mmCIF file of C-alpha atoms in Angstrom:
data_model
loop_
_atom_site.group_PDB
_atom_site.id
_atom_site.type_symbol
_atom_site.label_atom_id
_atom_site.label_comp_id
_atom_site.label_asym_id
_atom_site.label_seq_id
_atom_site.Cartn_x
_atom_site.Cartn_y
_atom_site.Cartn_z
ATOM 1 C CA UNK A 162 0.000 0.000 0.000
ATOM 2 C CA UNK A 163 1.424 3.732 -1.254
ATOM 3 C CA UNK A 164 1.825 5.921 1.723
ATOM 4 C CA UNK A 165 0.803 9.953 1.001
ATOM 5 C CA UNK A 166 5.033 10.414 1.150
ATOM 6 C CA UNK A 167 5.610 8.192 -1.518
ATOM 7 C CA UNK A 168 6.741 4.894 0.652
ATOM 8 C CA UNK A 169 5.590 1.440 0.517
ATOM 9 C CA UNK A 170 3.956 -0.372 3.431
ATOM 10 C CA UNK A 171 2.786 -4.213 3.566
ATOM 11 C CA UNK A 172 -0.707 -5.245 3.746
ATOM 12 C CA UNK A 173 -2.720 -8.538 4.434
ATOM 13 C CA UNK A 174 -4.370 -9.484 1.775
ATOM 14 C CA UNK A 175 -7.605 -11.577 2.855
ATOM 15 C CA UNK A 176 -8.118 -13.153 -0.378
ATOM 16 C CA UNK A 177 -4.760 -14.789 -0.638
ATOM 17 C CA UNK A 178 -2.891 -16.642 1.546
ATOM 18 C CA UNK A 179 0.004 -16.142 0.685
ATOM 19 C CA UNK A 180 1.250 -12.340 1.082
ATOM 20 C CA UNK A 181 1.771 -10.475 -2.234
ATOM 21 C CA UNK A 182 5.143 -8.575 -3.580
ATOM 22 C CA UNK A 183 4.504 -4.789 -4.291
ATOM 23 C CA UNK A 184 5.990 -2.994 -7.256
ATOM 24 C CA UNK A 185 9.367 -2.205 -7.313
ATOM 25 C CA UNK A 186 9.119 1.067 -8.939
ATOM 26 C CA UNK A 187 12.510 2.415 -7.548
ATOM 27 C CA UNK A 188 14.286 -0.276 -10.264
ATOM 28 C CA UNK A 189 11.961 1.619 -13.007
ATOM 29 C CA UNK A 190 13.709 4.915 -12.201
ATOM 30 C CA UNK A 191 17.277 3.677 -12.046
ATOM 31 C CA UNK A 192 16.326 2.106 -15.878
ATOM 32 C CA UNK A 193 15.503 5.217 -16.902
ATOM 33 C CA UNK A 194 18.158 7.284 -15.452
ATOM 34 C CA UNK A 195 20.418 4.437 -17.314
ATOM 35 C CA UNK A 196 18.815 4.807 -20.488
ATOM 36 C CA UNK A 197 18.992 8.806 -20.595
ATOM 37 C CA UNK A 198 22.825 8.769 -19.952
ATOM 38 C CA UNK A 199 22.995 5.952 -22.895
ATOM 39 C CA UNK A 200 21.331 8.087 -25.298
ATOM 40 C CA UNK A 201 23.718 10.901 -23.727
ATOM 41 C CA UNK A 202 26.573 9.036 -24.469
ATOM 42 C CA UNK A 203 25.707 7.901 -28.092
ATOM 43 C CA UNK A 204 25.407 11.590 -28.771
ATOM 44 C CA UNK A 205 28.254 12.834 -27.766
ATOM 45 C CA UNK A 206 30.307 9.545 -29.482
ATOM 46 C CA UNK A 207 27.923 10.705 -32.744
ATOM 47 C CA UNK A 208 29.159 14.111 -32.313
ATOM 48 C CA UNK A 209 32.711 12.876 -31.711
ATOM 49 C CA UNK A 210 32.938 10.396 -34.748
ATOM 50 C CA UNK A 211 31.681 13.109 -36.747
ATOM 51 C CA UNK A 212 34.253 15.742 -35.776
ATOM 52 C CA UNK A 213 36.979 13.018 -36.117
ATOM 53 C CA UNK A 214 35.924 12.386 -39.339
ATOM 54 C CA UNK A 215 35.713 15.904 -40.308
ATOM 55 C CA UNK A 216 39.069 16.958 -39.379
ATOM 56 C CA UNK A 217 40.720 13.479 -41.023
ATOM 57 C CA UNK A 218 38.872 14.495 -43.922
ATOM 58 C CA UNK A 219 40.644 17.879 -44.627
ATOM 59 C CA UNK A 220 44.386 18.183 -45.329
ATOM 60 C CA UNK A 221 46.335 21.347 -46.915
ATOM 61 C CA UNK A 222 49.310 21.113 -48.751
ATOM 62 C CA UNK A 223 51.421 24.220 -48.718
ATOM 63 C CA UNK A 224 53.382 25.616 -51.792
ATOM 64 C CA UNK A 225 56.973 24.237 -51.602
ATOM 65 C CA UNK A 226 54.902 20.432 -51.466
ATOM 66 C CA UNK A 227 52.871 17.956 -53.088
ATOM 67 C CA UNK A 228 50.733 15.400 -51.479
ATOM 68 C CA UNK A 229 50.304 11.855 -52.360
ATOM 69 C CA UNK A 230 46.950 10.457 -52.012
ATOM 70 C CA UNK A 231 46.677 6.479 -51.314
ATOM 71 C CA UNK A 232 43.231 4.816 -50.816
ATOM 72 C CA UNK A 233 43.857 1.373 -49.293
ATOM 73 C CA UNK A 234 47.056 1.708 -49.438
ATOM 74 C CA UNK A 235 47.561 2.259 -53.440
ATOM 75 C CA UNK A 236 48.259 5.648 -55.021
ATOM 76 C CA UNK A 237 45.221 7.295 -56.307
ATOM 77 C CA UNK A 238 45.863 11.090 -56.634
ATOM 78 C CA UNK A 239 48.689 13.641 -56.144
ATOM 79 C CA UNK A 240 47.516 16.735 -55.485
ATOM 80 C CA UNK A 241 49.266 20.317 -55.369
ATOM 81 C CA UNK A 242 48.664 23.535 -52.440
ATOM 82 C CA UNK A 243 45.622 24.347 -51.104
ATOM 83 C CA UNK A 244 43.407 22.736 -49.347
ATOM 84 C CA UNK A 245 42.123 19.155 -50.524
ATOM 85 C CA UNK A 246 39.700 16.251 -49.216
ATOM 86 C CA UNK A 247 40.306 12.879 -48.509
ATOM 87 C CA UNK A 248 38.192 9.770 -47.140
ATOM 88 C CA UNK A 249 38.560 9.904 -43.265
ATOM 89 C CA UNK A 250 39.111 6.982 -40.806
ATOM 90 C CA UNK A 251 42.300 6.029 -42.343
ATOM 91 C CA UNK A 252 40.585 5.228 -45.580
ATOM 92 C CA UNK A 253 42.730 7.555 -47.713
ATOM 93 C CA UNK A 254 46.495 8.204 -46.205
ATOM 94 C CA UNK A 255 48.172 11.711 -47.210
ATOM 95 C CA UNK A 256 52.062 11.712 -47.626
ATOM 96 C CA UNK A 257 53.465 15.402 -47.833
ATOM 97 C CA UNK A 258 56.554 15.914 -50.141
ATOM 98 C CA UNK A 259 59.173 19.010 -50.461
ATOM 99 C CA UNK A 260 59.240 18.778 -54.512
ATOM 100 C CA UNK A 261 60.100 22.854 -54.830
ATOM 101 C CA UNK A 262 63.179 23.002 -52.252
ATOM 102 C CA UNK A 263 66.609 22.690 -53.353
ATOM 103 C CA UNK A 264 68.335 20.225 -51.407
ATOM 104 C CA UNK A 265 71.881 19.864 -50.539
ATOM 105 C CA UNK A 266 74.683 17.124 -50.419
ATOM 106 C CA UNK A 267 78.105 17.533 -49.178
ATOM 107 C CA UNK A 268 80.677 14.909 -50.248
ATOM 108 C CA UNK A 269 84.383 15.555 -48.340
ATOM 109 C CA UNK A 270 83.146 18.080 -45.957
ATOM 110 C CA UNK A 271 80.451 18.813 -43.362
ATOM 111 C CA UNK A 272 79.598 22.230 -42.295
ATOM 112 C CA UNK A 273 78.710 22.286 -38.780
ATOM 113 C CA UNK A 274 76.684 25.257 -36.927
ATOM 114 C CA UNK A 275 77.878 23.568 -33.621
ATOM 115 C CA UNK A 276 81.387 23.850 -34.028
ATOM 116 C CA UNK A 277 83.744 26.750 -33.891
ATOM 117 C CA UNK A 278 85.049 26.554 -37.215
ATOM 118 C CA UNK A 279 81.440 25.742 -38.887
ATOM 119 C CA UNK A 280 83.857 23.244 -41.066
ATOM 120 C CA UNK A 281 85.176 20.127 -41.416
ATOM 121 C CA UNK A 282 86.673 17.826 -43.708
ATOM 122 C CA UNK A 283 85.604 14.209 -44.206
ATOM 123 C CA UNK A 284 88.933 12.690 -45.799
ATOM 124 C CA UNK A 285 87.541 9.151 -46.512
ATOM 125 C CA UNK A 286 85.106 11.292 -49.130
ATOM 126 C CA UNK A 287 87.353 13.534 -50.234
ATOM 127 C CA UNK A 288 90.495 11.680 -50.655
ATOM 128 C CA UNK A 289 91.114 10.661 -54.663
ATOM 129 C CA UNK A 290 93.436 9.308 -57.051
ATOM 130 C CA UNK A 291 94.111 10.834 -60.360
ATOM 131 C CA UNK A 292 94.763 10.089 -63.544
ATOM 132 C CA UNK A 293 98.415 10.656 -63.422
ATOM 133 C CA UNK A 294 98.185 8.617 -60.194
ATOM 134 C CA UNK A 295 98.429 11.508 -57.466
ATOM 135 C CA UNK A 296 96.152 11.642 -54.647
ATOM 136 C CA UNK A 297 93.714 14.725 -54.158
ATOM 137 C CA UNK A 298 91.659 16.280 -51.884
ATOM 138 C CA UNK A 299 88.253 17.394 -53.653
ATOM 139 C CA UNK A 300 85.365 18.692 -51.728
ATOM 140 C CA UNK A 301 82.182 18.390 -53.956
ATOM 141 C CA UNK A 302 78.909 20.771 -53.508
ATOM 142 C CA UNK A 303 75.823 19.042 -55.067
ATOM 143 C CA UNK A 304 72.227 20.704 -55.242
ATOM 144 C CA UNK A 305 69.154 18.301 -56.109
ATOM 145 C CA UNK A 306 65.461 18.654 -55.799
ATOM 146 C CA UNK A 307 62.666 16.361 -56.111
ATOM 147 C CA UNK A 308 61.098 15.562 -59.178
ATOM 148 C CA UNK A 309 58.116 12.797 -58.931
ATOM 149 C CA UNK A 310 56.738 12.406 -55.636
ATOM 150 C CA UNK A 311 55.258 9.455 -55.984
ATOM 151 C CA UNK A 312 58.311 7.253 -57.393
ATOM 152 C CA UNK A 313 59.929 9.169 -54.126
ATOM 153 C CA UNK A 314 58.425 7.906 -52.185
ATOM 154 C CA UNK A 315 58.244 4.068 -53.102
ATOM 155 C CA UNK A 316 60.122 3.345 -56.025
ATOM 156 C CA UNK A 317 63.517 2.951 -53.710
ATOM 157 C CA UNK A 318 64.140 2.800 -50.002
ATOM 158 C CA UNK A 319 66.167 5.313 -49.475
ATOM 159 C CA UNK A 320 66.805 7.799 -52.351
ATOM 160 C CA UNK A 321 69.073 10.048 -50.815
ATOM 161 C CA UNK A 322 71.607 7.466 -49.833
ATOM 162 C CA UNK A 323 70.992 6.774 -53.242
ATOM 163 C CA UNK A 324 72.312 9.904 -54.960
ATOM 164 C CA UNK A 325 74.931 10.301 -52.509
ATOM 165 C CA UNK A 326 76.789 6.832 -53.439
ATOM 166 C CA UNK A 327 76.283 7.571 -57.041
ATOM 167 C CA UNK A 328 77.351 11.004 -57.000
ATOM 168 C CA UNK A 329 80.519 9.960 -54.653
ATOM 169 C CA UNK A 330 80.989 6.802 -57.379
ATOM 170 C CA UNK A 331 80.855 8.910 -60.604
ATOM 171 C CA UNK A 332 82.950 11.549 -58.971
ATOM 172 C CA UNK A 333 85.867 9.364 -58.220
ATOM 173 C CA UNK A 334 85.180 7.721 -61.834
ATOM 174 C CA UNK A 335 85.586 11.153 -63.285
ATOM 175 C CA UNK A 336 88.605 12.357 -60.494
ATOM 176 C CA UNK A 337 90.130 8.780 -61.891
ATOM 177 C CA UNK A 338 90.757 9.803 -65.443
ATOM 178 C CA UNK A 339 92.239 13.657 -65.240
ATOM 179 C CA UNK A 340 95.236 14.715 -64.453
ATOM 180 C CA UNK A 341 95.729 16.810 -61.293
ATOM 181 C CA UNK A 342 97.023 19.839 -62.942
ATOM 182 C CA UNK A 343 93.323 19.626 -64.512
ATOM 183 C CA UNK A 344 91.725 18.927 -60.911
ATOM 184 C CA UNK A 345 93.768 21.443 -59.236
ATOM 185 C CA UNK A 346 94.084 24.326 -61.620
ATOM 186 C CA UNK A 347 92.040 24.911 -65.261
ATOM 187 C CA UNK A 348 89.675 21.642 -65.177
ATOM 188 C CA UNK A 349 87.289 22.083 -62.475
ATOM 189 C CA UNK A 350 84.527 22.989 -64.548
ATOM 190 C CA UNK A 351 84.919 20.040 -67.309
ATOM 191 C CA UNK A 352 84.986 17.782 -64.183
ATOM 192 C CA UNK A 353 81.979 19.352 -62.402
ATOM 193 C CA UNK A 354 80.387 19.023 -66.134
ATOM 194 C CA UNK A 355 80.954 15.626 -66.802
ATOM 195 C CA UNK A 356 79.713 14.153 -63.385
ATOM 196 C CA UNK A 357 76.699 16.144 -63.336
ATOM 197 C CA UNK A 358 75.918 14.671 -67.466
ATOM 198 C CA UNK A 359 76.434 10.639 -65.762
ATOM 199 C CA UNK A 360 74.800 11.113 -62.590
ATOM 200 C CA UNK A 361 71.727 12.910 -64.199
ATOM 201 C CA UNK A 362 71.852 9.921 -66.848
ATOM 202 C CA UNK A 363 72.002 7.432 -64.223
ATOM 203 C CA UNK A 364 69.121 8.878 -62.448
ATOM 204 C CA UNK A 365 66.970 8.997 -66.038
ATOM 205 C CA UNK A 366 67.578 4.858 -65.509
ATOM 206 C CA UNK A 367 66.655 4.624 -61.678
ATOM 207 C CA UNK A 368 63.823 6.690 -62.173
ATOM 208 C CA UNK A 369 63.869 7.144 -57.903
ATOM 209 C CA UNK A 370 62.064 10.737 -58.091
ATOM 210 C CA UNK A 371 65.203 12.717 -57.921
ATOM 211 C CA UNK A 372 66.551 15.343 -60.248
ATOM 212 C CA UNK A 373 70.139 16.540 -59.998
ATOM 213 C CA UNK A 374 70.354 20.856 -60.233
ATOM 214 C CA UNK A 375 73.827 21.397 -59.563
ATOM 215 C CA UNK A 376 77.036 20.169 -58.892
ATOM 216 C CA UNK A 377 80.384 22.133 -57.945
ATOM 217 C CA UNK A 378 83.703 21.639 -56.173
ATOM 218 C CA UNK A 379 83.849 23.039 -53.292
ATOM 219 C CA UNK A 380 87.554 22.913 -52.696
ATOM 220 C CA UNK A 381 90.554 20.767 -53.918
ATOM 221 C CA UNK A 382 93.578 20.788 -52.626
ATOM 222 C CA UNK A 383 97.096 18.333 -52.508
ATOM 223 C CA UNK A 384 97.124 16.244 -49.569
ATOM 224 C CA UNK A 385 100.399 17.433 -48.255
ATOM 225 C CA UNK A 386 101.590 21.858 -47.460
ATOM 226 C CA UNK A 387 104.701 21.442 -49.983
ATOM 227 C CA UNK A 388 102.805 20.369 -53.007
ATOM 228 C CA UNK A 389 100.251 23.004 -52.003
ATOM 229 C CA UNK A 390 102.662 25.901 -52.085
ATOM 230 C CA UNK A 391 104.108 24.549 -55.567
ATOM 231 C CA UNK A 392 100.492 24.192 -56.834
ATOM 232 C CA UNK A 393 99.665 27.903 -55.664
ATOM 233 C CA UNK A 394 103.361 29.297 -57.023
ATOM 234 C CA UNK A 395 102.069 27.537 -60.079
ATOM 235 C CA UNK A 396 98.438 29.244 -60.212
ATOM 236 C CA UNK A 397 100.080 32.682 -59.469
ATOM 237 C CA UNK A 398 102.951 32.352 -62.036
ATOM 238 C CA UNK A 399 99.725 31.484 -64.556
ATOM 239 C CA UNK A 400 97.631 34.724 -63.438
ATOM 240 C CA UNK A 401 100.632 36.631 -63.938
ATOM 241 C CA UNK A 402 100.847 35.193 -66.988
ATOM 242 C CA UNK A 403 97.381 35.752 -67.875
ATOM 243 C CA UNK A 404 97.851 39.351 -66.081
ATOM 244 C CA UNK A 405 100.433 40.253 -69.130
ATOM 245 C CA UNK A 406 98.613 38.978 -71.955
ATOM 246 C CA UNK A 407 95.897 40.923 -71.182
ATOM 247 C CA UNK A 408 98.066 43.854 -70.959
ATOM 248 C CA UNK A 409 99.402 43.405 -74.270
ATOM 249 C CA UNK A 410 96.251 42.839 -75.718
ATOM 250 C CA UNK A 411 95.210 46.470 -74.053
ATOM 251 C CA UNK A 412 97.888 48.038 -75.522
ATOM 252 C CA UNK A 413 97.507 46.472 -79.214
ATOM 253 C CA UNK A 414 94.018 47.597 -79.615
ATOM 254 C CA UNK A 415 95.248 51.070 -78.034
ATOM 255 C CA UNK A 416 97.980 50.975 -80.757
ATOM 256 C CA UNK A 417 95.897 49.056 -83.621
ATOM 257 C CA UNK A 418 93.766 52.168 -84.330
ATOM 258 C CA UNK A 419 96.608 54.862 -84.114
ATOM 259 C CA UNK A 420 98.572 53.016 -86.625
ATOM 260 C CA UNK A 421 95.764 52.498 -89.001
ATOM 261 C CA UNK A 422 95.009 56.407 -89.084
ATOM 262 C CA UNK A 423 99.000 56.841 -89.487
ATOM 263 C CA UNK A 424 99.211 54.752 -92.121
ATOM 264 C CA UNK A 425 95.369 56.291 -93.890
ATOM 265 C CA UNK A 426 97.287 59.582 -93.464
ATOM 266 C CA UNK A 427 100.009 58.442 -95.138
ATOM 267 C CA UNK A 428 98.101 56.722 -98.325
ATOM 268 C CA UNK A 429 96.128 60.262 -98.669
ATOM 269 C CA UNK A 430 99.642 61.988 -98.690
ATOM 270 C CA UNK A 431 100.675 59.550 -100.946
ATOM 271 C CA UNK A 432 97.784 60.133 -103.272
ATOM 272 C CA UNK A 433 98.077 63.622 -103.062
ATOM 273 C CA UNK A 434 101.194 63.831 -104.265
ATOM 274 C CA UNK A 435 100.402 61.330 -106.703
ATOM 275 C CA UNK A 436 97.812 63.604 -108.169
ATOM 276 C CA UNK A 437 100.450 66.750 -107.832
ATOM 277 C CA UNK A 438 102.916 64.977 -110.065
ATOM 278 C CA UNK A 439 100.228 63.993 -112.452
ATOM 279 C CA UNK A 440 99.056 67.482 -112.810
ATOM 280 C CA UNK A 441 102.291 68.757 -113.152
ATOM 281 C CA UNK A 442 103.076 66.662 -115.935
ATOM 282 C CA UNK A 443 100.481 67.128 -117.823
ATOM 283 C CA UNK A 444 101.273 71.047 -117.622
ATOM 284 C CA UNK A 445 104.558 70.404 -118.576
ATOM 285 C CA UNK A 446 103.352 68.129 -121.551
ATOM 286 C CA UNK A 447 100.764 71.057 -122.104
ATOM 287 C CA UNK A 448 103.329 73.420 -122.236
ATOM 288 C CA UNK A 449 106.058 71.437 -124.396
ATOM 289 C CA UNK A 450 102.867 70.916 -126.765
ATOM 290 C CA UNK A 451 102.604 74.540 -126.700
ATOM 291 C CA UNK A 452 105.930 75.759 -127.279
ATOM 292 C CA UNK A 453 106.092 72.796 -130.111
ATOM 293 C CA UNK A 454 103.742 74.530 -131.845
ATOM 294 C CA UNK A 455 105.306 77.806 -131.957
ATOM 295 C CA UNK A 456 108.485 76.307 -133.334
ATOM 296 C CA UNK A 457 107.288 74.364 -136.259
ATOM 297 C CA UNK A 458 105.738 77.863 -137.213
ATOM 298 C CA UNK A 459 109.181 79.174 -137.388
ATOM 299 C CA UNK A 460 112.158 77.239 -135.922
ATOM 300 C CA UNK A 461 114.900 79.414 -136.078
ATOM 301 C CA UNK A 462 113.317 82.022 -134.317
ATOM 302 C CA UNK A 463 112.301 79.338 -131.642
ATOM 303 C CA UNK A 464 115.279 78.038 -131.052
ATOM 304 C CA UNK A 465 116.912 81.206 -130.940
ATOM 305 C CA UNK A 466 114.516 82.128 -127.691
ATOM 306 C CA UNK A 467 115.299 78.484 -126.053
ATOM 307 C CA UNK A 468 119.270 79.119 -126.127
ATOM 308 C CA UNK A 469 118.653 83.077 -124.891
ATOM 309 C CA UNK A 470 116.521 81.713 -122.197
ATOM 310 C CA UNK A 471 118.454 78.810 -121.415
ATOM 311 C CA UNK A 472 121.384 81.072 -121.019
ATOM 312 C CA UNK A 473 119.534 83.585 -119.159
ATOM 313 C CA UNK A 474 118.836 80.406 -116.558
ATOM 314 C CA UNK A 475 122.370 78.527 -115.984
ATOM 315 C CA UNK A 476 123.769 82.372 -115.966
ATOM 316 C CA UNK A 477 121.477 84.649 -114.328
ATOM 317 C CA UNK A 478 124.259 87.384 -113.666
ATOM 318 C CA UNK A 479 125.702 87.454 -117.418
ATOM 319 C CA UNK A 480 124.449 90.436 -119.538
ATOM 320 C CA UNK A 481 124.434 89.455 -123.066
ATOM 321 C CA UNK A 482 124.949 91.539 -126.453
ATOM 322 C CA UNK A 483 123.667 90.546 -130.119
ATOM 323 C CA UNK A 484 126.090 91.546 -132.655
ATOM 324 C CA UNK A 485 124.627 93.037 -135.621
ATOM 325 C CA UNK A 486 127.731 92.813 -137.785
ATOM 326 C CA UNK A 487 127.945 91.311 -141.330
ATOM 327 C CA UNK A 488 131.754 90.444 -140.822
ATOM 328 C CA UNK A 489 132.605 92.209 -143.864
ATOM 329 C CA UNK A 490 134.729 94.971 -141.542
ATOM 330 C CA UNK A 491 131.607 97.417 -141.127
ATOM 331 C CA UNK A 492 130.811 98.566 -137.389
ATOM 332 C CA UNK A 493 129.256 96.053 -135.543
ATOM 333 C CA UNK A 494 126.744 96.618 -133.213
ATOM 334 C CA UNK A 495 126.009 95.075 -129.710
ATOM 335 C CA UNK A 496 122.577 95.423 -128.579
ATOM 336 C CA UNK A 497 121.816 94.513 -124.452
ATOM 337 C CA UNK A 498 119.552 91.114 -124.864
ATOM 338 C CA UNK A 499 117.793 92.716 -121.268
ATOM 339 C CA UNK A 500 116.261 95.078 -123.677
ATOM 340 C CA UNK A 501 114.304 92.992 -125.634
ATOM 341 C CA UNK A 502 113.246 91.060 -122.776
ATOM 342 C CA UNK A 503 112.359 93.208 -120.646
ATOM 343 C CA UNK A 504 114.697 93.067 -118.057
ATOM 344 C CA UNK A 505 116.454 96.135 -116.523
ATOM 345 C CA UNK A 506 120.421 95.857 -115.640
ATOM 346 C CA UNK A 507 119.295 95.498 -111.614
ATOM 347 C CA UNK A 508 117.815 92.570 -113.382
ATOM 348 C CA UNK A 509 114.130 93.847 -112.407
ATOM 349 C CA UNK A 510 111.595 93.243 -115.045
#
């Protein structure tokens, strides 16, 4: 029987004899409480599935990468920056890759931030063998980058440790077969040339994502000081060298262009003059055509005025007289030949 505060009492029941259980509604609460945290629960898991499935679902890639999509494991899409979307719970994977950063390799030396001198040589890298059989220290700068992602990232295990034995192996191949006046002097750059044509046609054949930029010697350098200081006498003696030859070049194209106008001035000089003679002789002929003329018109008279005037030229000072006499013993008479030409006895015309 209910009480008016909400308790249970027993009661005798005359009709039965045995005593009968009341309700247990206190159990009927406790259910309910337990069901309205359940549903409580599966809410907030809801809720939380969902938001974990949201944020696995978005990915951004930023502008030095690319992403490589797998679904199940197998490549399905590569995508570039920005922000993508991609099957959450693990469904699709995302696999960011650097593909627009240069990367660096050093092969014979390590620069190190934590040491004092920021430098260091590794000799078992840098230590060769020429040509000519001498041993060299070359220090070797390469820059690479990657090219394909995707064969990055599986088509090898590790690629750099890839590049870096092959760069090391076609360095000493190329080292190998010049001679160290080459690798210490004037053939850096056909050396840096012809490892950076193998390695990037090696690379072509591994196909292991990678893509060489640049390669460069750092340093090279005879293993012991004496051959050093011969090699560097030898350099400065060749810049010296070098250092002259360019000075005489300066001073032939200084000189070039003064001795071309010397020797235009002297071809117009030449030509002038050869015109002045030319002119001169035909006055001359002009003037021997000229006096021709006069003496076939009368030739004694003509030749009489050559011989006066050749006279009056080899003896300028020597007054002359025409003698008028027949030679039969008459008076003869000596006329002044200044007279008839014109000239006074100062000699003044």
């Amino acid at each position: 029987m209910e009480n008016k505060d909400g308790t249970y009492r027993w009661s005798p029941q005359p009709s039965n004899d045995e005593p009968q259980t009341p309700p247990h509604k206190p159990l009927s609460g406790i259910a309910d409480f337990f069901k309205r945290v359940t549903k409580s629960l599966g809410i907030v898991l809801l809720v939380l599935i969902l938001g974990i499935g949201l944020l696995t679902s978005v990915y951004t890639v930023d502008d030095k990468q690319q992403a490589v999509v797998t679904t199940f494991g197998k490549v399905t899409d590569v995508t570039d920056a920005g922000v993508h979307f991609r099957l959450p719970f693990g469904i699709q994977q995302v696999e960011k890759v650097n593909v627009n950063v240069y990367q660096k390799i050093e092969l014979g030396y390590r620069n190190n931030s934590s040491e004092a001198a920021g430098y260091s040589i590794v000799e078992d890298e840098s230590r060769m063998i020429t040509g000519d059989y001498n041993i060299v220290n070359v220090e070797f700068f390469v820059e690479y980058k990657i090219s394909d992602p995707v064969q990055y990232l599986y088509a090898s295990n590790d690629p750099q440790v890839i590049l870096r034995n092959l760069i090391q192996s076609q360095v000493r191949n190329v080292v190998g077969s010049t001679s160290v006046d080459a690798v210490l002097t004037d053939g850096k750059e056909n050396i840096q040339m012809q490892v950076k044509e193998l390695v990037t046609k090696i690379l072509e054949e591994y196909d292991i994502g990678l893509s060489l930029v640049d390669v460069k010697i750092q340093d090279s350098d005879p293993p012991t000081d004496e051959v050093i200081e011969a090699f560097k006498a030898v350099e400065t003696a060749k810049q010296q060298a070098e250092t002259v030859v360019n000075d005489a070049k300066a001073y032939q194209n200084a000189q070039l262009p003064k001795a071309q106008a010397e020797a235009d001035q002297l071809i117009q000089n030449a030509e002038y003059l050869k015109q002045k003679r030319i002119n001169e002789a035909v006055e001359q002929v002009a003037m021997f055509n000229a006096m021709y003329e006069e003496y076939a018109q009368n030739p004694a008279i003509t030749k009489s005025r050559m011989y006066y005037e050749a006279i009056q030229q080899i003896l300028p000072d020597v007054k002359l007289y025409i003698d008028t006499g027949s030679g039969n013993g008459n008076m003869q008479m000596l006329l002044p030949l200044e007279k008839f030409a014109g000239v006074d006895e100062g000699g003044a015309e």
